Tab-separated table of C-alpha atoms in Angstrom:
chain	number	residue	atom	x	y	z
A	244	UNK	CA	42.972	10.441	-8.314
A	245	UNK	CA	41.991	9.667	-11.913
A	246	UNK	CA	39.315	11.496	-13.857
A	247	UNK	CA	35.694	10.548	-13.066
A	248	UNK	CA	34.543	7.751	-15.338
A	249	UNK	CA	31.782	8.561	-17.753
A	250	UNK	CA	28.657	6.433	-17.856
A	251	UNK	CA	29.616	4.308	-20.824
A	252	UNK	CA	32.905	3.424	-19.093
A	253	UNK	CA	31.000	2.433	-15.968
A	254	UNK	CA	28.520	0.357	-17.961
A	255	UNK	CA	31.368	-1.366	-19.786
A	256	UNK	CA	33.083	-2.229	-16.520
A	257	UNK	CA	29.827	-3.346	-14.917
A	258	UNK	CA	29.148	-5.636	-17.880
A	259	UNK	CA	32.477	-7.254	-17.188
A	260	UNK	CA	31.345	-7.943	-13.617
A	261	UNK	CA	32.772	-4.895	-11.808
A	262	UNK	CA	30.357	-4.358	-8.906
A	263	UNK	CA	32.121	-1.122	-7.843
A	264	UNK	CA	31.375	0.393	-11.235
A	265	UNK	CA	27.757	-0.703	-10.961
A	266	UNK	CA	27.576	0.828	-7.489
A	267	UNK	CA	28.482	4.161	-9.062
A	268	UNK	CA	25.670	3.737	-11.566
A	269	UNK	CA	23.278	2.957	-8.709
A	270	UNK	CA	24.465	6.086	-6.906
A	271	UNK	CA	23.919	8.222	-10.002
A	272	UNK	CA	20.414	6.957	-10.776
A	273	UNK	CA	18.882	5.868	-7.471
A	274	UNK	CA	17.135	9.201	-6.848
A	275	UNK	CA	15.213	9.228	-10.107
A	276	UNK	CA	14.606	5.469	-9.887
A	277	UNK	CA	12.979	5.852	-6.476
A	278	UNK	CA	10.922	8.860	-7.579
A	279	UNK	CA	9.738	7.028	-10.690
A	280	UNK	CA	8.739	4.023	-8.603
A	281	UNK	CA	7.044	6.258	-6.043
A	282	UNK	CA	4.719	8.040	-8.466
A	283	UNK	CA	3.666	4.661	-9.870
A	284	UNK	CA	3.450	2.556	-6.696
A	285	UNK	CA	2.197	5.396	-4.481
A	286	UNK	CA	4.077	4.541	-1.298
A	287	UNK	CA	7.665	4.624	-0.108
A	288	UNK	CA	7.990	0.956	0.912
A	289	UNK	CA	6.912	-0.394	-2.468
A	290	UNK	CA	8.935	2.280	-4.266
A	291	UNK	CA	12.058	1.306	-2.347
A	292	UNK	CA	11.556	-2.389	-3.096
A	293	UNK	CA	10.820	-1.674	-6.755
A	294	UNK	CA	13.907	0.498	-7.151
A	295	UNK	CA	16.126	-2.032	-5.408
A	296	UNK	CA	14.765	-4.994	-7.373
A	297	UNK	CA	15.016	-2.922	-10.547
A	298	UNK	CA	18.728	-2.294	-9.996
A	299	UNK	CA	19.351	-5.968	-9.274
A	300	UNK	CA	17.419	-7.075	-12.378
A	301	UNK	CA	19.192	-4.467	-14.495
A	302	UNK	CA	22.555	-5.824	-13.305
A	303	UNK	CA	21.534	-9.315	-14.338
A	304	UNK	CA	20.303	-8.028	-17.710
A	305	UNK	CA	23.374	-5.895	-18.498
A	306	UNK	CA	24.444	-8.454	-21.075
A	307	UNK	CA	21.351	-7.528	-23.110
A	308	UNK	CA	21.872	-3.773	-22.751
A	309	UNK	CA	22.528	-2.215	-26.142
A	310	UNK	CA	25.974	-0.647	-26.140
A	311	UNK	CA	25.873	3.110	-26.612
A	312	UNK	CA	22.188	3.401	-25.691
A	313	UNK	CA	21.241	5.719	-22.813
A	314	UNK	CA	21.220	3.820	-19.519
A	315	UNK	CA	18.576	5.845	-17.666
A	316	UNK	CA	15.465	5.046	-19.761
A	317	UNK	CA	16.472	1.385	-19.926
A	318	UNK	CA	16.853	1.244	-16.151
A	319	UNK	CA	13.632	3.162	-15.535
A	320	UNK	CA	11.722	0.715	-17.732
A	321	UNK	CA	12.759	-2.104	-15.407
A	322	UNK	CA	12.020	-0.069	-12.275
A	323	UNK	CA	8.632	1.101	-13.592
A	324	UNK	CA	7.726	-2.494	-14.344
A	325	UNK	CA	8.565	-3.533	-10.806
A	326	UNK	CA	6.536	-0.640	-9.412
A	327	UNK	CA	3.525	-1.467	-11.613
A	328	UNK	CA	3.591	-5.096	-10.485
A	329	UNK	CA	3.545	-3.977	-6.866
A	330	UNK	CA	0.709	-1.531	-7.433
A	331	UNK	CA	-1.329	-4.175	-9.246
A	332	UNK	CA	-0.709	-6.743	-6.543
A	333	UNK	CA	-2.047	-4.406	-3.864
A	334	UNK	CA	-4.972	-3.365	-6.052
A	335	UNK	CA	-4.562	0.202	-4.822
A	336	UNK	CA	-4.372	3.331	-6.946
A	337	UNK	CA	-1.314	5.439	-6.379
A	338	UNK	CA	-2.428	8.649	-4.666
A	339	UNK	CA	0.002	11.534	-4.461
A	340	UNK	CA	-0.181	14.108	-1.679
A	341	UNK	CA	1.233	17.558	-1.017
A	342	UNK	CA	3.980	18.123	1.475
A	343	UNK	CA	2.743	19.585	4.780
A	344	UNK	CA	2.325	23.353	4.458
A	345	UNK	CA	4.908	24.174	7.130
A	346	UNK	CA	7.704	22.294	5.387
A	347	UNK	CA	9.908	23.840	2.765
A	348	UNK	CA	10.881	21.796	-0.235
A	349	UNK	CA	14.018	19.858	0.649
A	350	UNK	CA	17.160	21.817	-0.029
A	351	UNK	CA	15.284	25.057	-0.852
A	352	UNK	CA	15.581	28.067	1.398
A	353	UNK	CA	12.532	29.677	-0.162
A	354	UNK	CA	9.761	28.616	-2.540
A	355	UNK	CA	10.985	28.263	-6.094
A	356	UNK	CA	9.832	30.798	-8.692
A	357	UNK	CA	7.665	28.079	-10.230
A	358	UNK	CA	6.098	27.218	-6.882
A	359	UNK	CA	5.125	30.818	-6.310
A	360	UNK	CA	2.998	30.538	-9.438
A	361	UNK	CA	0.605	28.365	-7.534
A	362	UNK	CA	-1.616	29.375	-4.676
A	363	UNK	CA	-2.280	26.762	-2.014
A	364	UNK	CA	-5.847	26.446	-3.245
A	365	UNK	CA	-4.770	25.941	-6.822
A	366	UNK	CA	-2.138	23.366	-5.845
A	367	UNK	CA	-4.743	21.332	-3.989
A	368	UNK	CA	-7.241	21.515	-6.843
A	369	UNK	CA	-4.658	20.649	-9.481
A	370	UNK	CA	-3.310	17.685	-7.538
A	371	UNK	CA	-6.838	16.401	-6.921
A	372	UNK	CA	-7.464	16.620	-10.652
A	373	UNK	CA	-4.226	14.705	-11.367
A	374	UNK	CA	-5.161	12.018	-8.861
A	375	UNK	CA	-8.571	11.715	-10.521
A	376	UNK	CA	-7.133	11.082	-13.975
A	377	UNK	CA	-7.408	7.576	-15.441
A	378	UNK	CA	-4.405	5.556	-14.307
A	379	UNK	CA	-2.676	5.486	-17.704
A	380	UNK	CA	-2.935	9.273	-18.101
A	381	UNK	CA	-1.989	9.978	-14.480
A	382	UNK	CA	1.188	7.918	-14.785
A	383	UNK	CA	2.251	9.759	-17.943
A	384	UNK	CA	1.671	13.170	-16.327
A	385	UNK	CA	3.452	12.154	-13.123
A	386	UNK	CA	6.515	10.826	-14.941
A	387	UNK	CA	6.629	13.763	-17.348
A	388	UNK	CA	6.140	16.639	-14.917
A	389	UNK	CA	6.722	15.333	-11.380
A	390	UNK	CA	9.718	13.150	-12.160
A	391	UNK	CA	10.963	15.293	-15.019
A	392	UNK	CA	11.364	12.662	-17.746
A	393	UNK	CA	11.253	13.593	-21.402
A	394	UNK	CA	8.421	12.198	-23.521
A	395	UNK	CA	10.913	9.778	-25.045
A	396	UNK	CA	11.974	8.574	-21.598
A	397	UNK	CA	8.356	8.208	-20.463
A	398	UNK	CA	7.682	6.092	-23.543
A	399	UNK	CA	10.708	3.916	-22.786
A	400	UNK	CA	9.849	3.587	-19.099
A	401	UNK	CA	6.276	2.533	-19.831
A	402	UNK	CA	7.171	0.431	-22.903
A	403	UNK	CA	4.813	2.528	-25.017
A	404	UNK	CA	5.179	4.128	-28.435
A	405	UNK	CA	6.053	7.804	-28.130
A	406	UNK	CA	2.853	8.691	-30.006
A	407	UNK	CA	0.789	6.985	-27.309
A	408	UNK	CA	2.556	8.988	-24.626
A	409	UNK	CA	1.886	12.193	-26.569
A	410	UNK	CA	-1.808	11.412	-26.993
A	411	UNK	CA	-2.268	10.359	-23.359
A	412	UNK	CA	-0.457	13.473	-22.239
A	413	UNK	CA	-2.613	15.678	-24.485
A	414	UNK	CA	-5.848	14.117	-23.223
A	415	UNK	CA	-4.723	14.456	-19.617
A	416	UNK	CA	-3.696	18.091	-20.051
A	417	UNK	CA	-7.052	18.845	-21.611
A	418	UNK	CA	-8.823	17.427	-18.562
A	419	UNK	CA	-6.505	19.226	-16.177
A	420	UNK	CA	-6.966	22.538	-17.939
A	421	UNK	CA	-10.558	22.569	-16.740
A	422	UNK	CA	-9.314	22.480	-13.123
A	423	UNK	CA	-6.618	25.015	-13.705
A	424	UNK	CA	-8.421	27.703	-15.662
B	160	UNK	CA	5.911	24.966	-22.121
B	161	UNK	CA	2.395	26.209	-21.374
B	162	UNK	CA	1.357	27.815	-18.110
B	163	UNK	CA	-0.426	24.616	-17.074
B	164	UNK	CA	2.694	22.558	-17.750
B	165	UNK	CA	4.798	24.999	-15.691
B	166	UNK	CA	2.216	24.710	-12.917
B	167	UNK	CA	2.520	20.919	-12.999
B	168	UNK	CA	6.308	21.159	-12.713
B	169	UNK	CA	5.834	23.497	-9.746
B	170	UNK	CA	3.319	21.102	-8.226
B	171	UNK	CA	5.857	18.284	-8.554
B	172	UNK	CA	8.219	20.229	-6.305
B	173	UNK	CA	5.532	20.501	-3.653
B	174	UNK	CA	4.663	16.827	-3.518
B	175	UNK	CA	5.253	14.745	-0.435
B	176	UNK	CA	7.736	12.358	-2.013
B	177	UNK	CA	10.316	11.199	0.522
B	178	UNK	CA	13.990	11.268	-0.283
B	179	UNK	CA	14.907	7.850	-1.597
B	180	UNK	CA	17.188	5.638	0.475
B	181	UNK	CA	20.799	4.930	-0.448
B	182	UNK	CA	20.449	1.567	-2.171
B	183	UNK	CA	24.117	0.981	-2.966
B	184	UNK	CA	25.005	-1.382	-0.157
B	185	UNK	CA	21.828	-3.469	-0.487
B	186	UNK	CA	22.098	-3.737	-4.260
B	187	UNK	CA	25.777	-4.600	-3.993
B	188	UNK	CA	25.087	-7.267	-1.394
B	189	UNK	CA	22.477	-8.861	-3.656
B	190	UNK	CA	24.468	-8.799	-6.865
B	191	UNK	CA	27.553	-10.154	-5.150
B	192	UNK	CA	25.517	-13.101	-3.953
B	193	UNK	CA	25.124	-14.141	-7.556
B	194	UNK	CA	28.310	-16.219	-7.959
B	195	UNK	CA	27.118	-18.570	-5.203
B	196	UNK	CA	23.734	-18.762	-6.883
B	197	UNK	CA	25.321	-19.400	-10.245
B	198	UNK	CA	27.271	-22.280	-8.717
B	199	UNK	CA	23.972	-23.641	-7.387
B	200	UNK	CA	22.429	-23.389	-10.853
B	201	UNK	CA	25.456	-25.104	-12.412
B	202	UNK	CA	25.073	-27.834	-9.824
B	203	UNK	CA	21.360	-28.159	-10.571
B	204	UNK	CA	22.052	-28.384	-14.314
B	205	UNK	CA	24.686	-31.060	-13.619
B	206	UNK	CA	22.147	-32.966	-11.558
B	207	UNK	CA	19.623	-32.658	-14.336
B	208	UNK	CA	22.140	-33.932	-16.877
B	209	UNK	CA	22.800	-36.877	-14.612
B	210	UNK	CA	19.063	-37.399	-14.330
B	211	UNK	CA	18.732	-37.351	-18.123
B	212	UNK	CA	21.475	-39.955	-18.458
B	213	UNK	CA	19.827	-42.065	-15.760
B	214	UNK	CA	16.499	-41.872	-17.554
B	215	UNK	CA	18.113	-43.045	-20.770
B	216	UNK	CA	19.074	-46.420	-19.313
B	217	UNK	CA	16.520	-49.263	-19.432
B	218	UNK	CA	13.878	-48.644	-16.770
B	219	UNK	CA	14.357	-50.278	-13.425
B	220	UNK	CA	11.592	-52.371	-11.954
B	221	UNK	CA	10.828	-50.092	-9.067
B	222	UNK	CA	7.496	-48.339	-9.241
B	223	UNK	CA	9.015	-44.895	-8.970
B	224	UNK	CA	12.091	-44.715	-11.153
B	225	UNK	CA	13.279	-41.171	-10.632
B	226	UNK	CA	12.072	-37.925	-9.220
B	227	UNK	CA	13.148	-34.312	-9.481
B	228	UNK	CA	12.200	-31.166	-7.576
B	229	UNK	CA	12.058	-27.693	-9.048
B	230	UNK	CA	10.765	-24.997	-6.718
B	231	UNK	CA	7.341	-26.120	-5.542
B	232	UNK	CA	6.990	-28.813	-8.196
B	233	UNK	CA	8.019	-32.436	-7.934
B	234	UNK	CA	8.500	-34.462	-11.121
B	235	UNK	CA	8.395	-38.221	-10.777
B	236	UNK	CA	9.021	-40.715	-13.567
B	237	UNK	CA	6.935	-43.831	-13.008
B	238	UNK	CA	6.377	-47.116	-14.831
B	239	UNK	CA	2.602	-46.890	-14.741
B	240	UNK	CA	0.733	-43.643	-14.881
B	241	UNK	CA	-2.117	-43.178	-12.412
B	242	UNK	CA	-5.567	-43.063	-13.983
B	243	UNK	CA	-6.399	-39.581	-15.222
B	244	UNK	CA	-8.655	-37.944	-17.782
B	245	UNK	CA	-8.384	-35.080	-20.232
B	246	UNK	CA	-9.883	-32.127	-18.399
B	247	UNK	CA	-9.912	-28.385	-18.871
B	248	UNK	CA	-6.734	-26.557	-17.906
B	249	UNK	CA	-8.478	-24.984	-14.927
B	250	UNK	CA	-10.317	-28.115	-13.753
B	251	UNK	CA	-10.030	-28.579	-10.025
B	252	UNK	CA	-8.626	-25.123	-9.378
B	253	UNK	CA	-11.905	-23.839	-7.961
B	254	UNK	CA	-14.327	-21.175	-9.200
B	255	UNK	CA	-13.211	-18.182	-11.253
B	256	UNK	CA	-12.378	-15.225	-9.037
B	257	UNK	CA	-11.420	-11.579	-9.305
B	258	UNK	CA	-7.708	-10.889	-8.994
B	259	UNK	CA	-8.176	-9.490	-5.511
B	260	UNK	CA	-10.133	-12.538	-4.312
B	261	UNK	CA	-7.641	-14.932	-5.882
B	262	UNK	CA	-4.625	-13.204	-4.347
B	263	UNK	CA	-6.324	-13.236	-0.952
B	264	UNK	CA	-6.981	-16.995	-1.098
B	265	UNK	CA	-3.593	-17.814	-2.607
B	266	UNK	CA	-1.605	-15.494	-0.385
B	267	UNK	CA	0.416	-14.901	-3.548
B	268	UNK	CA	0.506	-11.639	-5.525
B	269	UNK	CA	0.333	-12.410	-9.234
B	270	UNK	CA	3.329	-11.390	-11.324
B	271	UNK	CA	2.137	-10.820	-14.869
B	272	UNK	CA	3.634	-8.249	-17.167
B	273	UNK	CA	0.847	-8.443	-19.751
B	274	UNK	CA	-2.774	-7.373	-20.082
B	275	UNK	CA	-4.686	-8.879	-17.174
B	276	UNK	CA	-7.327	-11.511	-17.882
B	277	UNK	CA	-10.629	-11.186	-16.026
B	278	UNK	CA	-10.694	-14.572	-14.329
B	279	UNK	CA	-8.261	-15.993	-11.838
B	280	UNK	CA	-8.087	-19.225	-9.853
B	281	UNK	CA	-6.570	-19.862	-6.482
B	282	UNK	CA	-5.602	-22.479	-3.985
B	283	UNK	CA	-3.597	-21.701	-0.853
B	284	UNK	CA	-0.079	-21.001	-2.087
B	285	UNK	CA	-1.074	-21.044	-5.771
B	286	UNK	CA	-2.590	-18.462	-8.116
B	287	UNK	CA	-3.487	-19.221	-11.727
B	288	UNK	CA	-5.047	-17.662	-14.793
B	289	UNK	CA	-5.632	-18.518	-18.442
B	290	UNK	CA	-3.675	-16.543	-21.001
B	291	UNK	CA	-4.287	-16.471	-24.738
B	292	UNK	CA	-1.030	-16.466	-26.654
B	293	UNK	CA	-0.401	-17.191	-30.324
B	294	UNK	CA	-4.011	-18.292	-30.688
B	295	UNK	CA	-3.945	-20.897	-27.948
B	296	UNK	CA	-4.909	-21.052	-24.281
B	297	UNK	CA	-2.058	-21.344	-21.812
B	298	UNK	CA	-2.468	-21.883	-18.095
B	299	UNK	CA	-0.170	-19.755	-15.965
B	300	UNK	CA	0.240	-20.902	-12.367
B	301	UNK	CA	2.488	-19.233	-9.824
B	302	UNK	CA	3.500	-20.842	-6.556
B	303	UNK	CA	5.200	-19.118	-3.674
B	304	UNK	CA	8.146	-20.602	-1.825
B	305	UNK	CA	9.725	-23.969	-2.435
B	306	UNK	CA	7.506	-26.284	-0.425
B	307	UNK	CA	7.788	-29.653	-2.089
B	308	UNK	CA	4.687	-31.763	-2.502
B	309	UNK	CA	2.260	-28.910	-3.132
B	310	UNK	CA	2.126	-29.897	-6.789
B	311	UNK	CA	3.309	-33.160	-8.305
B	312	UNK	CA	3.992	-34.029	-11.876
B	313	UNK	CA	4.258	-37.623	-13.049
B	314	UNK	CA	5.807	-38.274	-16.397
B	315	UNK	CA	5.348	-41.427	-18.430
B	316	UNK	CA	8.257	-42.947	-20.381
B	317	UNK	CA	7.369	-41.020	-23.565
B	318	UNK	CA	7.769	-37.630	-21.941
B	319	UNK	CA	11.021	-35.747	-22.456
B	320	UNK	CA	12.389	-33.502	-19.721
B	321	UNK	CA	15.063	-30.973	-20.603
B	322	UNK	CA	16.552	-27.754	-19.222
B	323	UNK	CA	14.917	-24.513	-20.419
B	324	UNK	CA	16.736	-21.165	-20.673
B	325	UNK	CA	14.551	-19.132	-18.319
B	326	UNK	CA	14.682	-17.804	-14.760
B	327	UNK	CA	17.149	-19.142	-12.211
B	328	UNK	CA	16.390	-22.671	-13.392
B	329	UNK	CA	13.870	-23.947	-15.910
B	330	UNK	CA	12.593	-27.289	-17.164
B	331	UNK	CA	10.598	-28.161	-20.249
B	332	UNK	CA	8.362	-31.260	-20.346
B	333	UNK	CA	6.953	-32.377	-23.668
B	334	UNK	CA	5.353	-35.351	-25.339
B	335	UNK	CA	3.814	-38.566	-24.131
B	336	UNK	CA	1.165	-38.715	-21.469
B	337	UNK	CA	1.874	-37.148	-18.147
B	338	UNK	CA	-0.383	-36.595	-15.196
B	339	UNK	CA	-0.636	-33.542	-13.041
B	340	UNK	CA	-1.641	-34.127	-9.442
B	341	UNK	CA	-2.183	-31.642	-6.684
B	342	UNK	CA	-4.033	-31.319	-3.445
B	343	UNK	CA	-6.957	-28.919	-3.710
B	344	UNK	CA	-9.237	-27.486	-1.047
B	345	UNK	CA	-12.988	-27.820	-1.521
B	346	UNK	CA	-14.558	-26.162	1.490
B	347	UNK	CA	-13.063	-27.888	4.508
B	348	UNK	CA	-12.114	-30.996	2.534
B	349	UNK	CA	-8.819	-31.388	0.708
B	350	UNK	CA	-8.864	-33.817	-2.154
B	351	UNK	CA	-6.349	-35.024	-4.703
B	352	UNK	CA	-7.020	-33.692	-8.170
B	353	UNK	CA	-5.487	-35.229	-11.272
B	354	UNK	CA	-5.651	-34.717	-15.011
B	355	UNK	CA	-3.587	-35.362	-18.116
B	356	UNK	CA	-1.275	-32.450	-18.773
B	357	UNK	CA	0.039	-30.890	-21.984
B	358	UNK	CA	3.450	-29.366	-22.691
B	359	UNK	CA	4.763	-27.667	-19.592
B	360	UNK	CA	7.428	-25.085	-18.813
B	361	UNK	CA	8.422	-24.798	-15.167
B	362	UNK	CA	10.932	-22.305	-13.850
B	363	UNK	CA	11.969	-20.628	-10.647
B	364	UNK	CA	12.812	-17.003	-10.120
B	365	UNK	CA	13.379	-15.557	-6.669
B	366	UNK	CA	11.104	-17.252	-4.195
B	367	UNK	CA	8.549	-18.212	-6.810
B	368	UNK	CA	7.848	-21.137	-9.100
B	369	UNK	CA	6.136	-20.442	-12.421
B	370	UNK	CA	4.356	-23.042	-14.499
B	371	UNK	CA	2.973	-22.602	-18.023
B	372	UNK	CA	0.950	-25.333	-19.685
B	373	UNK	CA	-0.511	-25.417	-23.174
B	374	UNK	CA	-0.039	-26.361	-26.786
B	375	UNK	CA	3.046	-24.273	-27.543
B	376	UNK	CA	6.574	-25.431	-28.312
B	377	UNK	CA	9.478	-24.708	-25.965
B	378	UNK	CA	10.677	-21.597	-27.804
B	379	UNK	CA	7.208	-20.056	-27.781
B	380	UNK	CA	6.628	-20.960	-24.151
B	381	UNK	CA	9.979	-19.496	-23.049
B	382	UNK	CA	9.152	-16.351	-25.030
B	383	UNK	CA	5.842	-16.051	-23.151
B	384	UNK	CA	7.458	-16.867	-19.810
B	385	UNK	CA	10.050	-14.130	-20.245
B	386	UNK	CA	7.339	-11.612	-21.048
B	387	UNK	CA	5.448	-12.509	-17.893
B	388	UNK	CA	8.366	-11.825	-15.572
B	389	UNK	CA	10.102	-9.125	-17.613
C-alpha cells in the first residue's frame, strides 16, 4: 500500500477528474461540512442537503480553486451558502438545542473537562442567549465556537472581511457575557 | 481564550447536533452523472448552433419560423410580432408580496445570494423580484421544473440569440423588439399578459430556470447571474 496522499495531491487528482480522489476529500471534510450546515440551517435534513449539494458544486468548481489555497474554507463557503439559501427559503431561524440530559456526548465516556465547567442551568441560559442573538452574530458565534472554525475560516465561509467577523464576534460576546456572569 | 469563550466551546460539545451522514456514495453518484449531462449540453449547444445557422438564412414564409425551448421558457422567432406595449418590468406579475407570501403562491423557494429586496412577485411556478445592479433595475424571475409553455418569448428578426456561459445551459437575447408573453392568474381567471422585453439572460441550473431582464450587456448580466446562484 502506498503512502496516504496529502490534500494537495488529492485536489490535483480531483481536478483532473479523479472521482476516487474527490471521494477521499468528501470523507475528510464531510463531518465539518455537515456541522457547519447544521448550525446555519438549524435542522438535519436541510444540513444534509446543503452539505451534499455543496460537495457537488465544489467538484464542479474545482477548476476555479486556487492551487495551494486551503481546501476547507473554500468548501465551507460553498456549503454555508447552500445552508443559508435553505434557511432563507423556509423563513425559519436556526434554533440550536442541547442534547438530552441522559445522553453522553458521542464518543466520550465521561463529560469533558470543558463541559464540567458548565452547570446544567448555565448551559441552558447560555444557549438561550446564543439563540436570541441577531442572526448574523449567532452564526459567527456558532461557527467559531460550536463548529471550531478559526476567525479566518469563519470569514471565508461567510464571505465576510475578517474585521467584520471580529466585530460581530465581539458584539455577540459582550451580549452573552451578561447571561454568563 | 476567556472563560466565556471556553464555556461556549464546552456548550458546543453538549449540543444536539446529529452525526452527519456518509455522503461519499451520493456525491460520487451525482458527480459521475456529469459526463452524460455534459454530452447533453454539447448536444444542446450543437442544436443552438444549428438554430443560429437556420436563422441566418432568408426567412421562410411560415408564421412561426423557429422555436427553441430552454427550461421553462420557449423562444419563438416569428415574422410579425404580436401587439405589445412598453410596460414596467413587473407588470402583470401581480401585487408586491413578502418573500414568504410569494414563495407560498409560487411554490418555488427563491435562490438569491445577495441582499434581499423587500418586494417579491409570484405566479404559480414562478417567483420574481427587482434587483438594482450597476445603477439599473433588473427583473429576476425563477421558474421551477421544465414545463414548456409557462412562459413564452417571441423574438423579432432584429433580436440576436446566442449561447451564454452560465449554468448548465444559458442563452442571451439582445436587440430589436421582442415580446414576452405568459399566462397569469388574476383571481380565478387566467389571462395572457404581454409586454415588450429588454435584454434577457436565460439559463438553467438543476431543476430551475432563471431569467434576468434589464438594460445590462451580456457580460454584466452573466456576472449578476453567477452571483445569484453562487
